[in-house]
Amino acid sequence: MSMPAPLVHWPPGASVNLQMFWRWLHIASAILWIGFLYFFNLVSSRFSAHLDPSTRPSVLPGLLWPTLNWFRWASLVTVLSGLAYLGEIVSTDAKNGGGNPGAFFGTFFGIWIVAWILFYGLLRFGNRPLLYVGASIAIFAASWLFLKWNSHGWESNRSLSIGIGGGMGFLLLLNVWGIVWRANKKILRWMEGAAASPASMPAELVSLGKQAALTSRFSFYLTFVIIFFMAAASHFPMFGV
Ligand code: HEM
Protein backbone atom coordinates (compact mmCIF):
# COMPACT_ATOMS: atom_id res chain seq x y z
CA MET A 1 0.00 0.00 0.00
CA SER A 2 1.47 3.37 -1.01
CA MET A 3 1.66 6.19 1.55
CA PRO A 4 -0.24 9.39 0.64
CA ALA A 5 1.95 12.33 -0.37
CA PRO A 6 2.30 14.98 2.32
CA LEU A 7 -0.26 17.77 1.89
CA VAL A 8 1.90 20.81 1.21
CA HIS A 9 0.60 23.82 -0.70
CA TRP A 10 2.71 26.96 -0.98
CA PRO A 11 0.05 29.71 -1.23
CA PRO A 12 0.16 31.33 -4.67
CA GLY A 13 0.00 35.09 -5.35
CA ALA A 14 2.46 37.94 -4.82
CA SER A 15 0.49 39.70 -2.09
CA VAL A 16 0.16 36.74 0.28
CA ASN A 17 3.85 35.88 -0.19
CA LEU A 18 4.96 39.46 0.37
CA GLN A 19 2.87 39.67 3.55
CA MET A 20 4.40 36.43 4.79
CA PHE A 21 7.87 37.83 4.10
CA TRP A 22 7.16 41.03 6.12
CA ARG A 23 5.68 39.00 8.94
CA TRP A 24 8.65 36.63 9.07
CA LEU A 25 11.18 39.49 8.97
CA HIS A 26 9.18 41.39 11.60
CA ILE A 27 9.05 38.51 14.05
CA ALA A 28 12.73 37.54 13.54
CA SER A 29 13.96 41.11 14.09
CA ALA A 30 11.57 41.66 17.02
CA ILE A 31 13.06 38.59 18.74
CA LEU A 32 16.55 40.00 18.22
CA TRP A 33 15.62 43.48 19.44
CA ILE A 34 13.56 42.49 22.46
CA GLY A 35 15.98 39.66 23.30
CA PHE A 36 18.75 42.22 23.68
CA LEU A 37 16.49 44.56 25.67
CA TYR A 38 15.78 41.69 28.09
CA PHE A 39 19.49 40.88 28.22
CA PHE A 40 20.26 44.51 29.19
CA ASN A 41 17.58 44.56 31.87
CA LEU A 42 17.93 41.09 33.31
CA VAL A 43 21.64 40.34 32.91
CA SER A 44 24.09 43.00 31.80
CA SER A 45 22.91 45.93 33.98
CA ARG A 46 23.30 43.73 37.10
CA PHE A 47 26.63 42.38 35.90
CA SER A 48 27.93 45.96 35.32
CA ALA A 49 26.69 47.12 38.73
CA HIS A 50 28.73 44.38 40.44
CA LEU A 51 31.92 45.17 38.52
CA ASP A 52 34.55 47.26 40.23
CA PRO A 53 34.26 50.82 38.72
CA SER A 54 37.94 50.74 37.76
CA THR A 55 37.50 47.56 35.70
CA ARG A 56 34.32 48.69 33.87
CA PRO A 57 36.16 50.69 31.15
CA SER A 58 38.28 47.69 30.17
CA VAL A 59 35.37 45.18 30.14
CA LEU A 60 32.16 46.92 29.08
CA PRO A 61 32.96 48.52 25.69
CA GLY A 62 33.93 45.16 24.16
CA LEU A 63 30.61 43.68 25.29
CA LEU A 64 28.29 46.62 24.74
CA TRP A 65 29.33 48.04 21.33
CA PRO A 66 28.30 44.92 19.37
CA THR A 67 25.24 44.36 21.56
CA LEU A 68 24.02 47.94 21.06
CA ASN A 69 24.63 47.72 17.33
CA TRP A 70 22.53 44.59 16.90
CA PHE A 71 19.92 46.05 19.27
CA ARG A 72 19.44 49.37 17.48
CA TRP A 73 19.46 48.04 13.92
CA ALA A 74 17.07 45.22 14.87
CA SER A 75 14.73 47.85 16.33
CA LEU A 76 14.69 49.70 13.01
CA VAL A 77 14.08 46.55 10.94
CA THR A 78 11.26 45.51 13.31
CA VAL A 79 9.46 48.82 12.97
CA LEU A 80 10.00 49.18 9.20
CA SER A 81 8.87 45.62 8.44
CA GLY A 82 5.94 46.08 10.85
CA LEU A 83 4.94 49.30 9.09
CA ALA A 84 5.21 47.65 5.66
CA TYR A 85 2.94 44.86 6.87
CA LEU A 86 0.53 47.26 8.56
CA GLY A 87 0.39 49.27 5.32
CA GLU A 88 -0.89 46.16 3.50
CA ILE A 89 -3.49 45.43 6.18
CA VAL A 90 -4.80 49.00 6.43
CA SER A 91 -4.98 49.52 2.67
CA THR A 92 -6.99 46.29 2.29
CA ASP A 93 -9.36 47.43 5.06
CA ALA A 94 -9.70 50.85 3.45
CA LYS A 95 -10.34 49.38 -0.01
CA ASN A 96 -13.03 47.03 1.32
CA GLY A 97 -14.72 49.64 3.51
CA GLY A 98 -14.15 52.87 1.56
CA GLY A 99 -11.83 54.40 4.18
CA ASN A 100 -8.81 56.69 4.12
CA PRO A 101 -5.49 54.99 5.02
CA GLY A 102 -3.66 58.35 4.90
CA ALA A 103 -5.71 59.66 7.83
CA PHE A 104 -5.07 56.42 9.73
CA PHE A 105 -1.29 56.76 9.37
CA GLY A 106 -1.41 60.54 9.94
CA THR A 107 -3.07 59.99 13.34
CA PHE A 108 -0.71 57.07 14.06
CA PHE A 109 2.49 59.10 13.62
CA GLY A 110 1.04 62.34 15.06
CA ILE A 111 -0.28 60.73 18.25
CA TRP A 112 2.72 58.51 18.97
CA ILE A 113 5.29 61.24 18.30
CA VAL A 114 3.48 63.55 20.76
CA ALA A 115 3.39 60.67 23.29
CA TRP A 116 7.16 60.26 22.91
CA ILE A 117 7.77 64.00 23.38
CA LEU A 118 5.78 63.81 26.63
CA PHE A 119 7.81 60.76 27.68
CA TYR A 120 11.06 62.60 26.99
CA GLY A 121 9.86 65.71 28.86
CA LEU A 122 8.98 63.59 31.92
CA LEU A 123 12.28 61.71 31.75
CA ARG A 124 14.23 64.94 32.15
CA PHE A 125 12.95 65.31 35.75
CA GLY A 126 14.90 62.14 36.56
CA ASN A 127 12.15 60.91 38.91
CA ARG A 128 11.13 57.25 38.43
CA PRO A 129 7.56 57.36 39.91
CA LEU A 130 6.77 60.55 38.00
CA LEU A 131 8.05 58.99 34.76
CA TYR A 132 6.18 55.72 35.22
CA VAL A 133 2.86 57.30 36.19
CA GLY A 134 3.07 60.20 33.71
CA ALA A 135 4.20 58.05 30.78
CA SER A 136 1.54 55.39 31.51
CA ILE A 137 -1.16 58.09 31.47
CA ALA A 138 0.25 59.56 28.23
CA ILE A 139 0.33 56.12 26.57
CA PHE A 140 -3.19 55.28 27.73
CA ALA A 141 -4.47 58.64 26.44
CA ALA A 142 -2.64 58.14 23.12
CA SER A 143 -4.26 54.70 22.68
CA TRP A 144 -7.72 56.03 23.51
CA LEU A 145 -7.33 58.99 21.13
CA PHE A 146 -6.07 56.71 18.38
CA LEU A 147 -9.16 54.50 18.74
CA LYS A 148 -11.47 57.53 18.93
CA TRP A 149 -10.10 59.00 15.72
CA ASN A 150 -10.08 55.69 13.87
CA SER A 151 -13.53 54.28 14.61
CA HIS A 152 -15.35 54.80 11.31
CA GLY A 153 -16.36 51.17 10.99
CA TRP A 154 -13.96 50.16 8.19
CA GLU A 155 -10.92 49.63 10.46
CA SER A 156 -10.45 45.97 11.46
CA ASN A 157 -9.29 44.56 14.78
CA ARG A 158 -5.92 43.89 13.13
CA SER A 159 -5.43 47.52 12.08
CA LEU A 160 -6.55 48.94 15.40
CA SER A 161 -4.70 46.49 17.61
CA ILE A 162 -1.46 47.13 15.71
CA GLY A 163 -2.24 50.86 15.65
CA ILE A 164 -1.94 50.73 19.44
CA GLY A 165 0.71 48.02 20.00
CA GLY A 166 2.72 49.17 16.99
CA GLY A 167 2.43 52.78 18.18
CA MET A 168 4.00 51.75 21.48
CA GLY A 169 6.65 49.84 19.49
CA PHE A 170 7.33 53.01 17.49
CA LEU A 171 7.69 54.94 20.78
CA LEU A 172 10.22 52.32 21.87
CA LEU A 173 12.16 52.83 18.63
CA LEU A 174 12.40 56.55 19.44
CA ASN A 175 13.64 55.57 22.91
CA VAL A 176 16.31 53.32 21.41
CA TRP A 177 17.71 55.86 18.95
CA GLY A 178 16.85 59.11 20.73
CA ILE A 179 17.79 58.22 24.31
CA VAL A 180 19.50 54.85 24.91
CA TRP A 181 21.89 54.82 21.96
CA ARG A 182 22.63 58.57 22.15
CA ALA A 183 23.63 58.25 25.83
CA ASN A 184 25.47 54.94 25.63
CA LYS A 185 27.66 55.80 22.66
CA LYS A 186 28.97 58.83 24.59
CA ILE A 187 29.52 56.74 27.72
CA LEU A 188 31.32 53.96 25.83
CA ARG A 189 33.58 56.44 24.02
CA TRP A 190 34.43 58.01 27.37
CA MET A 191 35.13 54.52 28.84
CA GLU A 192 37.53 53.72 26.01
CA GLY A 193 39.48 56.88 26.90
CA ALA A 194 39.29 56.07 30.62
CA ALA A 195 40.68 52.57 30.02
CA ALA A 196 43.85 54.21 28.66
CA SER A 197 44.07 56.95 31.32
CA PRO A 198 41.74 56.52 34.32
CA ALA A 199 39.42 59.45 35.12
CA SER A 200 36.10 59.94 36.88
CA MET A 201 32.99 60.14 34.72
CA PRO A 202 31.75 63.71 33.98
CA ALA A 203 28.43 64.66 35.63
CA GLU A 204 26.76 65.12 32.23
CA LEU A 205 27.48 61.48 31.33
CA VAL A 206 26.32 60.22 34.73
CA SER A 207 23.00 61.98 34.17
CA LEU A 208 22.67 60.68 30.59
CA GLY A 209 23.40 57.17 31.88
CA LYS A 210 20.61 57.47 34.46
CA GLN A 211 18.15 58.65 31.79
CA ALA A 212 19.12 55.72 29.55
CA ALA A 213 18.70 53.23 32.42
CA LEU A 214 15.25 54.61 33.35
CA THR A 215 14.17 54.52 29.70
CA SER A 216 15.43 51.00 29.20
CA ARG A 217 13.57 49.70 32.26
CA PHE A 218 10.32 51.42 31.29
CA SER A 219 10.67 50.04 27.74
CA PHE A 220 11.24 46.56 29.18
CA TYR A 221 7.86 46.70 30.98
CA LEU A 222 6.10 48.19 27.96
CA THR A 223 7.12 45.24 25.76
CA PHE A 224 4.69 42.99 27.64
CA VAL A 225 1.81 45.31 26.69
CA ILE A 226 3.05 45.51 23.08
CA ILE A 227 3.24 41.73 22.76
CA PHE A 228 -0.36 41.50 23.99
CA PHE A 229 -1.60 43.83 21.21
CA MET A 230 0.59 42.15 18.56
CA ALA A 231 -0.81 38.75 19.50
CA ALA A 232 -4.39 40.10 19.77
CA ALA A 233 -4.35 41.51 16.23
CA SER A 234 -5.19 38.23 14.48
CA HIS A 235 -6.35 36.09 17.38
CA PHE A 236 -8.39 38.17 19.85
CA PRO A 237 -11.04 40.43 18.31
CA MET A 238 -11.61 43.34 20.67
CA PHE A 239 -11.74 46.42 18.40
CA GLY A 240 -13.79 47.56 15.43
CA VAL A 241 -17.26 46.44 14.36
C1 HEM B 1 8.42 45.96 20.48
C2 HEM B 1 8.08 45.93 19.24
C3 HEM B 1 7.33 44.81 18.56
C4 HEM B 1 7.26 43.47 18.85
C5 HEM B 1 7.93 42.72 19.97
C6 HEM B 1 6.38 42.87 17.87
C7 HEM B 1 6.06 41.52 17.81
C8 HEM B 1 5.13 40.96 16.95
C9 HEM B 1 4.76 39.56 16.92
C10 HEM B 1 5.33 38.48 17.82
C11 HEM B 1 3.81 39.42 15.96
C12 HEM B 1 3.09 38.13 15.56
C13 HEM B 1 1.75 38.06 16.26
C14 HEM B 1 0.89 36.89 15.82
O1 HEM B 1 1.01 36.42 14.71
O2 HEM B 1 0.06 36.44 16.64
C15 HEM B 1 3.60 40.70 15.37
C16 HEM B 1 2.72 40.96 14.38
C17 HEM B 1 2.58 42.17 13.75
N1 HEM B 1 3.24 43.35 14.08
FE1 HEM B 1 4.57 43.62 15.55
N2 HEM B 1 5.94 43.85 17.03
C18 HEM B 1 6.50 45.05 17.42
C19 HEM B 1 6.35 46.28 16.86
C20 HEM B 1 5.56 46.54 15.75
C21 HEM B 1 5.42 47.80 15.07
C22 HEM B 1 6.15 49.10 15.48
C23 HEM B 1 4.56 47.62 14.03
C24 HEM B 1 4.06 48.61 13.02
C25 HEM B 1 3.71 49.82 13.29
C26 HEM B 1 4.13 46.24 14.05
C27 HEM B 1 3.26 45.64 13.16
C28 HEM B 1 2.84 44.32 13.18
C29 HEM B 1 1.89 43.73 12.25
C30 HEM B 1 1.20 44.48 11.10
C31 HEM B 1 1.72 42.39 12.62
C32 HEM B 1 0.81 41.36 11.96
C33 HEM B 1 -0.51 41.23 12.70
C34 HEM B 1 -1.46 40.28 12.01
O3 HEM B 1 -1.02 39.39 11.29
O4 HEM B 1 -2.68 40.42 12.21
N3 HEM B 1 4.75 45.62 15.11
N4 HEM B 1 4.42 41.63 15.99
PDB file of N, CA, C and O in Angstrom, residues 164 175 184 207 215 217 222-223 231 241:
ATOM      1  N   ILE A 164      -2.282  50.452  18.035  1.00  0.00           N
ATOM      2  CA  ILE A 164      -1.941  50.729  19.438  1.00  0.00           C
ATOM      3  C   ILE A 164      -0.604  50.058  19.816  1.00  0.00           C
ATOM      4  O   ILE A 164       0.344  50.727  20.233  1.00  0.00           O
ATOM      5  N   ASN A 175      12.834  55.715  21.683  1.00  0.00           N
ATOM      6  CA  ASN A 175      13.640  55.566  22.907  1.00  0.00           C
ATOM      7  C   ASN A 175      15.020  54.993  22.594  1.00  0.00           C
ATOM      8  O   ASN A 175      16.030  55.452  23.136  1.00  0.00           O
ATOM      9  N   ASN A 184      24.468  55.997  25.453  1.00  0.00           N
ATOM     10  CA  ASN A 184      25.475  54.941  25.629  1.00  0.00           C
ATOM     11  C   ASN A 184      26.680  55.096  24.720  1.00  0.00           C
ATOM     12  O   ASN A 184      27.789  54.723  25.087  1.00  0.00           O
ATOM     13  N   SER A 207      24.429  61.691  34.297  1.00  0.00           N
ATOM     14  CA  SER A 207      22.998  61.982  34.174  1.00  0.00           C
ATOM     15  C   SER A 207      22.411  61.338  32.906  1.00  0.00           C
ATOM     16  O   SER A 207      21.306  60.776  32.948  1.00  0.00           O
ATOM     17  N   THR A 215      14.885  54.770  30.967  1.00  0.00           N
ATOM     18  CA  THR A 215      14.167  54.523  29.700  1.00  0.00           C
ATOM     19  C   THR A 215      14.155  53.040  29.366  1.00  0.00           C
ATOM     20  O   THR A 215      13.134  52.475  28.959  1.00  0.00           O
ATOM     21  N   ARG A 217      14.426  50.494  31.374  1.00  0.00           N
ATOM     22  CA  ARG A 217      13.570  49.703  32.264  1.00  0.00           C
ATOM     23  C   ARG A 217      12.086  49.916  31.940  1.00  0.00           C
ATOM     24  O   ARG A 217      11.300  48.976  31.905  1.00  0.00           O
ATOM     25  N   LEU A 222       7.077  47.912  29.025  1.00  0.00           N
ATOM     26  CA  LEU A 222       6.105  48.186  27.962  1.00  0.00           C
ATOM     27  C   LEU A 222       6.060  47.064  26.921  1.00  0.00           C
ATOM     28  O   LEU A 222       5.033  46.849  26.274  1.00  0.00           O
ATOM     29  N   THR A 223       7.145  46.313  26.771  1.00  0.00           N
ATOM     30  CA  THR A 223       7.120  45.243  25.757  1.00  0.00           C
ATOM     31  C   THR A 223       6.024  44.210  26.045  1.00  0.00           C
ATOM     32  O   THR A 223       5.463  43.636  25.124  1.00  0.00           O
ATOM     33  N   ALA A 231      -0.195  40.083  19.529  1.00  0.00           N
ATOM     34  CA  ALA A 231      -0.811  38.752  19.497  1.00  0.00           C
ATOM     35  C   ALA A 231      -2.322  38.852  19.336  1.00  0.00           C
ATOM     36  O   ALA A 231      -2.952  37.969  18.747  1.00  0.00           O
ATOM     37  N   VAL A 241     -15.865  46.930  14.320  1.00  0.00           N
ATOM     38  CA  VAL A 241     -17.259  46.443  14.364  1.00  0.00           C
ATOM     39  C   VAL A 241     -17.310  44.925  14.241  1.00  0.00           C
ATOM     40  O   VAL A 241     -16.383  44.291  13.805  1.00  0.00           O
TER      41      VAL A 241
END
